[in-house]
Short mmCIF file of C-alpha atoms in Angstrom, two decimals:
data_model
loop_
_atom_site.label_atom_id
_atom_site.label_comp_id
_atom_site.label_asym_id
_atom_site.label_seq_id
_atom_site.Cartn_x
_atom_site.Cartn_y
_atom_site.Cartn_z
CA MET A 20 132.42 34.07 151.27
CA PRO A 21 129.83 37.39 151.28
CA VAL A 22 126.87 37.60 153.45
CA GLU A 23 123.44 38.68 152.29
CA PHE A 24 120.34 39.40 154.18
CA LEU A 25 116.56 38.90 153.08
CA GLY A 26 113.74 40.75 154.53
CA ILE A 27 109.92 40.87 153.79
CA ALA A 28 108.14 42.87 151.18
CA ALA A 29 104.73 42.85 152.95
CA THR A 30 101.95 44.51 151.31
CA HIS A 31 100.21 45.68 154.44
CA ASP A 32 101.33 46.50 158.03
CA GLY A 33 99.75 43.30 159.66
CA SER A 34 101.56 40.76 161.49
CA GLU A 35 100.93 37.79 164.00
CA THR A 36 100.90 40.71 166.44
CA THR A 37 99.13 43.44 164.94
CA GLN A 38 95.96 43.44 162.75
CA ARG A 39 96.44 45.22 159.57
CA SER A 40 95.19 48.76 159.41
CA GLY A 41 94.24 49.10 155.81
CA ALA A 42 93.46 47.02 152.58
CA ALA A 43 95.35 43.81 151.72
CA PHE A 44 97.45 45.88 149.32
CA ASP A 45 98.60 49.14 150.56
CA LYS A 46 100.78 50.58 147.93
CA GLU A 47 102.14 53.27 149.93
CA TYR A 48 103.13 51.14 152.83
CA THR A 49 104.51 48.59 150.49
CA LEU A 50 106.76 51.07 149.03
CA ARG A 51 107.48 52.61 152.30
CA LEU A 52 108.67 49.12 153.78
CA ALA A 53 110.87 48.25 150.57
CA ARG A 54 112.49 51.56 150.73
CA ALA A 55 113.36 51.10 154.38
CA HIS A 56 115.06 47.74 153.53
CA GLU A 57 116.97 49.45 150.87
CA ASP A 58 117.87 52.61 153.01
CA HIS A 59 119.44 50.14 155.64
CA ASP A 60 121.62 47.92 153.70
CA TRP A 61 119.27 44.93 153.10
CA ASP A 62 120.01 42.99 150.01
CA ARG A 63 116.79 41.74 149.19
CA VAL A 64 113.13 41.50 149.95
CA LEU A 65 110.71 38.31 149.72
CA PHE A 66 107.12 38.73 148.04
CA ALA A 67 105.28 36.17 149.40
CA TYR A 68 102.51 34.12 147.74
CA GLY A 69 98.99 33.09 149.37
CA SER A 70 96.03 31.93 147.50
CA GLY A 71 94.05 35.02 148.59
CA SER A 72 96.85 37.58 148.82
CA PRO A 73 97.54 40.32 146.44
CA ASP A 74 99.60 39.05 143.46
CA PRO A 75 103.38 39.39 144.24
CA ALA A 76 104.57 39.70 140.55
CA PRO A 77 102.91 43.14 139.77
CA ALA A 78 103.76 44.04 143.56
CA ALA A 79 107.29 43.37 142.88
CA ALA A 80 107.31 45.11 139.56
CA TYR A 81 105.95 48.24 141.28
CA ILE A 82 108.67 48.24 143.73
CA ALA A 83 111.29 47.38 141.21
CA SER A 84 110.65 50.13 139.09
CA ARG A 85 110.65 52.76 142.01
CA LEU A 86 114.01 51.48 143.80
CA ASP A 87 117.58 51.35 142.61
CA ARG A 88 119.49 48.80 144.56
CA LEU A 89 117.11 46.45 146.37
CA GLN A 90 116.92 42.60 144.88
CA ILE A 91 113.52 40.76 144.48
CA LEU A 92 112.74 37.16 145.74
CA LEU A 93 109.55 36.44 144.12
CA ALA A 94 107.49 33.72 145.38
CA HIS A 95 105.68 31.48 142.71
CA ARG A 96 103.66 28.13 143.17
CA PRO A 97 103.61 26.09 139.93
CA ASN A 98 99.93 25.19 140.10
CA VAL A 99 98.82 28.80 139.20
CA SER A 100 100.15 29.21 135.90
CA TYR A 101 101.55 27.17 132.93
CA PRO A 102 105.45 27.25 132.94
CA THR A 103 105.61 28.93 129.49
CA PHE A 104 103.51 32.02 130.75
CA ALA A 105 105.47 32.19 134.17
CA ALA A 106 108.96 32.03 132.41
CA LYS A 107 107.70 35.05 130.44
CA THR A 108 106.40 36.89 133.41
CA PHE A 109 109.74 36.20 135.45
CA ALA A 110 111.84 37.46 132.29
CA THR A 111 109.87 40.62 132.16
CA LEU A 112 110.01 41.33 135.44
CA ASP A 113 113.97 40.75 135.60
CA GLN A 114 114.19 43.35 133.03
CA ILE A 115 112.02 45.68 134.76
CA SER A 116 114.26 45.31 137.72
CA GLU A 117 117.49 45.28 135.62
CA GLY A 118 118.64 42.06 136.74
CA ARG A 119 117.41 41.94 140.43
CA LEU A 120 115.19 38.95 140.32
CA THR A 121 115.44 35.63 142.03
CA VAL A 122 112.42 33.16 141.97
CA HIS A 123 111.34 31.24 144.81
CA PHE A 124 109.53 28.18 143.70
CA ILE A 125 106.92 26.73 146.45
CA THR A 126 105.78 23.15 145.93
CA GLY A 127 103.03 23.61 148.60
CA GLY A 128 102.59 22.02 152.10
CA ASN A 129 98.94 22.40 152.78
CA ASP A 130 96.42 20.19 150.70
CA ARG A 131 93.59 22.56 151.57
CA GLU A 132 95.50 25.75 150.68
CA GLN A 133 96.49 24.16 147.45
CA GLY A 134 93.03 23.20 146.76
CA ARG A 135 91.93 26.80 146.86
CA GLU A 136 93.31 27.28 143.40
CA GLY A 137 92.55 23.98 142.08
CA ASP A 138 95.50 22.07 143.12
CA THR A 139 94.56 18.48 143.84
CA LEU A 140 97.99 16.54 143.53
CA THR A 141 99.48 14.65 146.53
CA LYS A 142 102.52 16.12 148.12
CA ASP A 143 104.89 13.72 146.05
CA GLU A 144 103.03 14.52 142.87
CA ARG A 145 103.57 18.21 143.51
CA TYR A 146 107.30 17.62 144.10
CA ALA A 147 107.48 15.93 140.72
CA ARG A 148 105.71 18.81 139.09
CA THR A 149 107.87 21.53 140.66
CA ARG A 150 111.12 19.63 139.35
CA GLU A 151 109.66 19.79 135.71
CA TYR A 152 108.34 23.30 136.12
CA ILE A 153 111.81 24.40 137.23
CA ARG A 154 113.38 22.56 134.25
CA ILE A 155 111.20 24.20 131.71
CA VAL A 156 111.56 27.50 133.17
CA LYS A 157 115.36 27.66 133.19
CA LYS A 158 115.27 26.08 129.53
CA ILE A 159 112.78 28.84 128.29
CA TRP A 160 115.12 31.48 129.91
CA THR A 161 118.06 30.19 127.88
CA THR A 162 116.91 28.93 124.79
CA HIS A 163 116.41 31.03 121.38
CA GLU A 164 115.11 28.21 119.22
CA PRO A 165 111.39 26.92 119.31
CA PHE A 166 111.43 23.37 121.31
CA ASP A 167 108.99 20.96 122.34
CA HIS A 168 108.24 19.23 125.83
CA GLU A 169 106.50 16.31 126.47
CA GLY A 170 106.50 15.58 130.39
CA GLU A 171 104.59 14.10 133.00
CA HIS A 172 102.77 17.17 133.90
CA TYR A 173 103.40 19.65 130.95
CA ARG A 174 103.07 19.14 127.21
CA PHE A 175 103.57 21.93 124.42
CA HIS A 176 105.10 22.24 121.01
CA ASP A 177 107.20 24.60 119.05
CA PHE A 178 107.63 27.14 121.98
CA VAL A 179 110.06 29.93 122.16
CA SER A 180 109.92 33.18 124.12
CA ASP A 181 110.62 36.74 122.72
CA VAL A 182 111.58 38.04 126.32
CA PHE A 183 114.59 36.93 128.07
CA PRO A 184 115.81 37.69 131.59
CA ALA A 185 118.51 40.61 131.90
CA GLN A 186 120.58 38.37 134.04
CA GLN A 187 122.89 36.05 131.95
CA PRO A 188 122.40 33.00 131.58
CA ARG A 189 119.38 33.33 133.96
CA PRO A 190 118.29 34.58 137.34
CA ASN A 191 118.72 32.28 140.44
CA VAL A 192 116.20 29.55 141.61
CA SER A 193 115.32 29.16 145.04
CA PHE A 194 113.53 26.24 146.90
CA GLY A 195 112.76 25.12 150.37
CA GLY A 196 111.56 22.47 152.30
CA SER A 197 112.75 19.99 155.06
CA SER A 198 111.41 16.64 153.70
CA PRO A 199 113.29 13.84 151.73
CA ALA A 200 111.35 14.70 148.61
CA ALA A 201 112.36 18.51 149.03
CA TYR A 202 115.83 17.69 149.56
CA ALA A 203 115.91 15.64 146.35
CA ALA A 204 113.87 18.45 144.29
CA GLY A 205 115.84 21.44 145.51
CA GLY A 206 119.19 19.49 145.84
CA ALA A 207 118.77 18.84 142.09
CA GLU A 208 117.55 22.16 140.88
CA ALA A 209 118.01 25.08 143.26
CA ASP A 210 120.63 27.70 143.39
CA ILE A 211 119.55 28.75 146.95
CA TYR A 212 118.18 26.22 149.45
CA CYS A 213 115.98 28.00 152.08
CA LEU A 214 115.57 26.54 155.53
CA TRP A 215 113.87 27.53 158.51
CA GLY A 216 115.92 28.55 161.62
CA GLU A 217 116.31 25.62 163.84
CA PRO A 218 119.29 24.66 166.34
CA LEU A 219 122.72 24.74 164.91
CA ALA A 220 123.18 20.80 165.16
CA LYS A 221 119.75 20.38 163.12
CA THR A 222 120.50 22.89 160.49
CA ALA A 223 124.08 21.37 160.02
CA GLU A 224 122.13 18.01 159.46
CA GLN A 225 119.80 19.81 156.86
CA ILE A 226 122.79 21.20 155.14
CA GLU A 227 124.44 18.10 154.90
CA ALA A 228 121.18 16.39 153.34
CA VAL A 229 120.76 19.11 150.63
CA LYS A 230 124.65 18.69 149.65
CA ALA A 231 123.75 14.76 149.55
CA ALA A 232 121.01 15.48 147.44
CA ALA A 233 122.85 17.50 144.88
CA LYS A 234 125.65 15.22 144.71
CA ALA A 235 123.01 12.26 143.98
CA ALA A 236 121.49 14.49 141.37
CA GLY A 237 124.80 14.55 139.59
CA ARG A 238 125.79 18.11 140.42
CA THR A 239 129.44 19.25 141.08
CA ASP A 240 128.07 22.17 142.96
CA VAL A 241 125.89 22.97 145.79
CA PRO A 242 123.00 25.19 146.37
CA ARG A 243 124.00 28.27 148.59
CA ILE A 244 121.86 27.91 152.00
CA GLN A 245 119.57 30.44 153.51
CA VAL A 246 118.24 30.40 156.97
CA ALA A 247 115.19 32.38 158.13
CA PHE A 248 114.70 33.85 161.86
CA ARG A 249 112.15 36.31 163.60
CA PRO A 250 114.77 38.50 165.50
CA ILE A 251 113.65 40.27 168.73
CA ILE A 252 116.20 42.71 169.65
CA ALA A 253 116.50 45.64 172.43
CA PRO A 254 119.35 47.62 173.85
CA THR A 255 119.76 45.30 176.89
CA GLU A 256 119.13 41.40 177.33
CA GLU A 257 116.69 42.04 179.75
CA LEU A 258 114.55 44.29 177.57
CA ALA A 259 114.81 42.01 174.64
CA TRP A 260 113.61 39.16 176.91
CA GLU A 261 110.81 41.37 178.28
CA LYS A 262 110.22 42.17 174.45
CA ALA A 263 110.01 38.39 173.58
CA HIS A 264 107.61 37.57 176.15
CA ARG A 265 105.43 40.45 175.04
CA THR A 266 105.55 39.13 171.55
CA VAL A 267 104.36 35.78 172.49
CA GLY A 268 101.44 37.20 174.58
CA ALA A 269 100.27 39.31 171.61
CA ILE A 270 100.56 36.11 169.18
CA LYS A 271 98.59 34.01 171.38
CA ALA A 272 95.99 36.77 171.98
CA GLY A 273 95.71 37.08 168.22
CA LYS A 274 95.60 33.34 167.49
CA GLU A 275 92.75 33.04 170.26
CA LYS A 276 90.67 35.70 168.37
CA GLY A 277 91.25 34.23 164.96
CA GLU A 278 91.20 30.55 165.83
CA ALA A 279 88.13 29.58 164.14
CA ILE A 280 89.06 31.36 161.25
CA THR A 281 92.53 29.77 161.10
CA LYS A 282 90.88 26.19 161.58
CA ARG A 283 88.46 26.88 158.81
CA HIS A 284 91.12 28.21 156.43
CA ASN A 285 93.66 25.47 157.19
CA GLY A 286 91.41 22.64 157.80
CA HIS A 287 94.18 20.75 160.06
CA ALA A 288 94.84 21.15 163.75
CA GLN A 289 98.39 19.87 162.98
CA PRO A 290 100.53 21.08 159.86
CA GLN A 291 100.95 18.71 157.12
CA ASN A 292 104.33 20.07 156.04
CA THR A 293 107.54 18.64 157.63
CA GLY A 294 109.33 21.87 158.33
CA SER A 295 106.36 22.70 160.50
CA GLN A 296 106.38 19.59 161.93
CA ARG A 297 110.13 19.71 162.88
CA LEU A 298 109.54 23.38 164.36
CA ILE A 299 106.83 22.29 166.78
CA ALA A 300 109.17 19.05 167.59
CA ILE A 301 111.91 21.39 168.55
CA ALA A 302 109.85 23.77 170.59
CA GLU A 303 108.27 20.55 172.70
CA ALA A 304 111.86 19.61 173.36
CA GLY A 305 112.94 22.83 174.81
CA GLU A 306 112.59 26.72 174.87
CA ARG A 307 116.21 27.86 174.55
CA TYR A 308 119.00 26.58 171.92
CA ASP A 309 122.40 27.68 171.27
CA ARG A 310 123.38 31.33 171.86
CA ALA A 311 119.89 33.00 171.19
CA LEU A 312 117.50 30.63 169.40
CA TRP A 313 114.05 30.73 171.24
CA THR A 314 111.19 28.52 170.33
CA PRO A 315 108.01 29.81 172.05
CA THR A 316 107.19 31.96 169.21
CA ALA A 317 107.23 28.76 166.99
CA ALA A 318 105.03 26.87 169.35
CA ALA A 319 102.43 29.72 169.66
CA THR A 320 101.86 29.85 165.91
CA GLY A 321 101.78 26.22 165.54
CA GLY A 322 105.13 26.13 163.54
CA ALA A 323 103.65 28.12 161.04
CA GLY A 324 106.15 29.30 158.60
CA ASN A 325 109.44 30.88 159.69
CA SER A 326 108.60 31.32 163.26
CA ASN A 327 111.73 30.54 165.59
CA ALA A 328 113.13 33.79 167.09
CA LEU A 329 116.46 35.00 167.95
CA VAL A 330 116.28 37.03 171.19
CA GLY A 331 118.83 39.43 172.69
CA THR A 332 120.98 42.70 172.16
CA PRO A 333 122.05 43.51 168.55
CA GLU A 334 125.50 42.16 169.49
CA THR A 335 123.89 38.75 170.70
CA VAL A 336 121.77 38.16 167.74
CA ALA A 337 124.46 39.23 165.54
CA GLN A 338 126.84 36.65 167.20
CA ALA A 339 124.28 33.97 166.74
CA LEU A 340 123.65 34.73 162.92
CA LEU A 341 127.65 34.44 162.67
CA ASP A 342 127.19 30.94 164.06
CA TYR A 343 125.05 30.01 161.31
CA TYR A 344 127.31 31.56 158.95
CA ASP A 345 130.15 29.39 160.41
CA LEU A 346 128.01 26.22 159.27
CA GLY A 347 128.09 27.54 155.78
CA VAL A 348 125.05 29.69 155.70
CA ASP A 349 125.40 32.92 153.58
CA ILE A 350 121.77 34.37 153.21
CA LEU A 351 120.36 35.32 156.43
CA SER A 352 116.50 35.88 156.36
CA ALA A 353 115.25 38.10 159.12
CA ARG A 354 111.63 39.37 159.62
CA GLY A 355 110.42 41.22 162.88
CA TYR A 356 106.70 41.43 164.10
CA ASP A 357 106.47 45.21 163.70
CA LEU A 358 107.63 45.01 160.12
CA LEU A 359 108.88 48.48 159.38
CA GLY A 360 110.24 49.41 162.63
CA ASP A 361 112.14 46.24 163.02
CA ALA A 362 113.36 46.21 159.57
CA ILE A 363 115.00 49.54 160.46
CA ASP A 364 116.34 48.52 163.75
CA PHE A 365 117.87 45.39 162.26
CA GLY A 366 119.51 47.13 159.46
CA ARG A 367 120.79 49.71 162.08
CA TYR A 368 121.89 47.82 164.59
CA VAL A 369 122.47 43.99 163.47
CA ILE A 370 123.75 44.03 159.72
CA PRO A 371 126.83 46.28 160.20
CA ILE A 372 127.97 44.04 163.07
CA VAL A 373 127.53 40.80 160.89
CA ARG A 374 129.08 42.42 157.70
CA GLU A 375 132.07 43.73 159.48
CA GLU A 376 132.77 40.44 161.22
CA VAL A 377 132.51 38.56 157.98
CA ALA A 378 134.74 40.78 156.22
CA ARG A 379 137.24 40.22 159.05
CA ARG A 380 137.00 36.61 158.76
CA ASP A 381 137.15 36.81 155.18
CA ALA A 382 140.32 38.81 155.30
CA GLU A 383 142.00 36.71 157.85
CA ARG A 384 141.16 33.51 155.57
CA ALA A 385 142.54 35.05 152.67
CA ALA A 386 145.83 35.95 154.50
CA ARG A 387 146.16 32.51 155.81
CA GLY A 388 145.90 31.23 152.28
CA THR A 389 148.40 33.27 150.93
CA GLN A 390 150.86 32.48 153.75
CA ASN A 391 150.32 28.73 153.22
CA LEU A 392 150.85 29.15 149.52
CA ALA A 393 153.97 31.03 150.22
CA ALA A 394 155.18 28.34 152.61
CA VAL A 395 154.48 25.83 150.00
CA ASN A 396 156.37 27.59 147.16
CA GLY A 397 159.34 28.43 149.47
#
């Protein structure tokens, strides 16, 4: 099966290790970073969402109108707009990008962050709302006659959109989470299911949970699986590990400076979402797993988001990614700490190795299939 690579479409140059040098939306840097991904063979970039961050939809439209190939993964929280409005926004963006849009629906894992924009639902209520929201958006994208909707969270009458996606029948829907409620919602509705990087055995367990949820929802297909990492690469293993320890030192130093702000913003010493809780538990159980997975980066951030690292030479990190490919992961998300430099290096030195090896394996698999068929017919 083909493999795809997802990077980050940051709107400024800041990261966990570096303070940003300018405004929250730096138009020139946003384009420069996206172009670096397109020029170095990445497939798509994520425009993330935060309550106080620049709006990702117009930022994505800006990039889509200036680049020719790079695909867009647009993060969206259902609490911020009505699904009728959102479906038109997505369809318009898909037209601007000429069919390069995927929408990533975020249910929300932190009550205080959700509350900043007026969302007071409980976590389980949010998951129920997300499922209803996704179903409505899909129907709007594919329905050319007015329809009514009477649901638990949304009610409207006689609606039909006059703008439809360029992709037919519709853009893909992406979804993530590590709780039973997340598996149930994403297993039912997602085309792509997103996981944070965990040890291979735990990732395999999550993939099976997603498959089981899809089957329970009556699906005959299953979502594609995406897994996210923070690669730390260097020309030698020794240099890579030196870089990894410097990175954790910088994360800790930055966290100490901003600890009071972080606590004030998040309102919780421990994360509420299951995914972050899992990352913390994995880090407490050990620092190194499998071929190259390293957890101190996750521990240093308190399990914040995509934070487990893959450390080593480009060859080591590529082989580690192929281990996940062998589990059934065909979308590999990677984001360094030097956003621009790491995107270029990963594209130059890691992506070609993975693509070449995947092509070789696929060719061998196809050849075996031909031989088996010939043996049966013979």
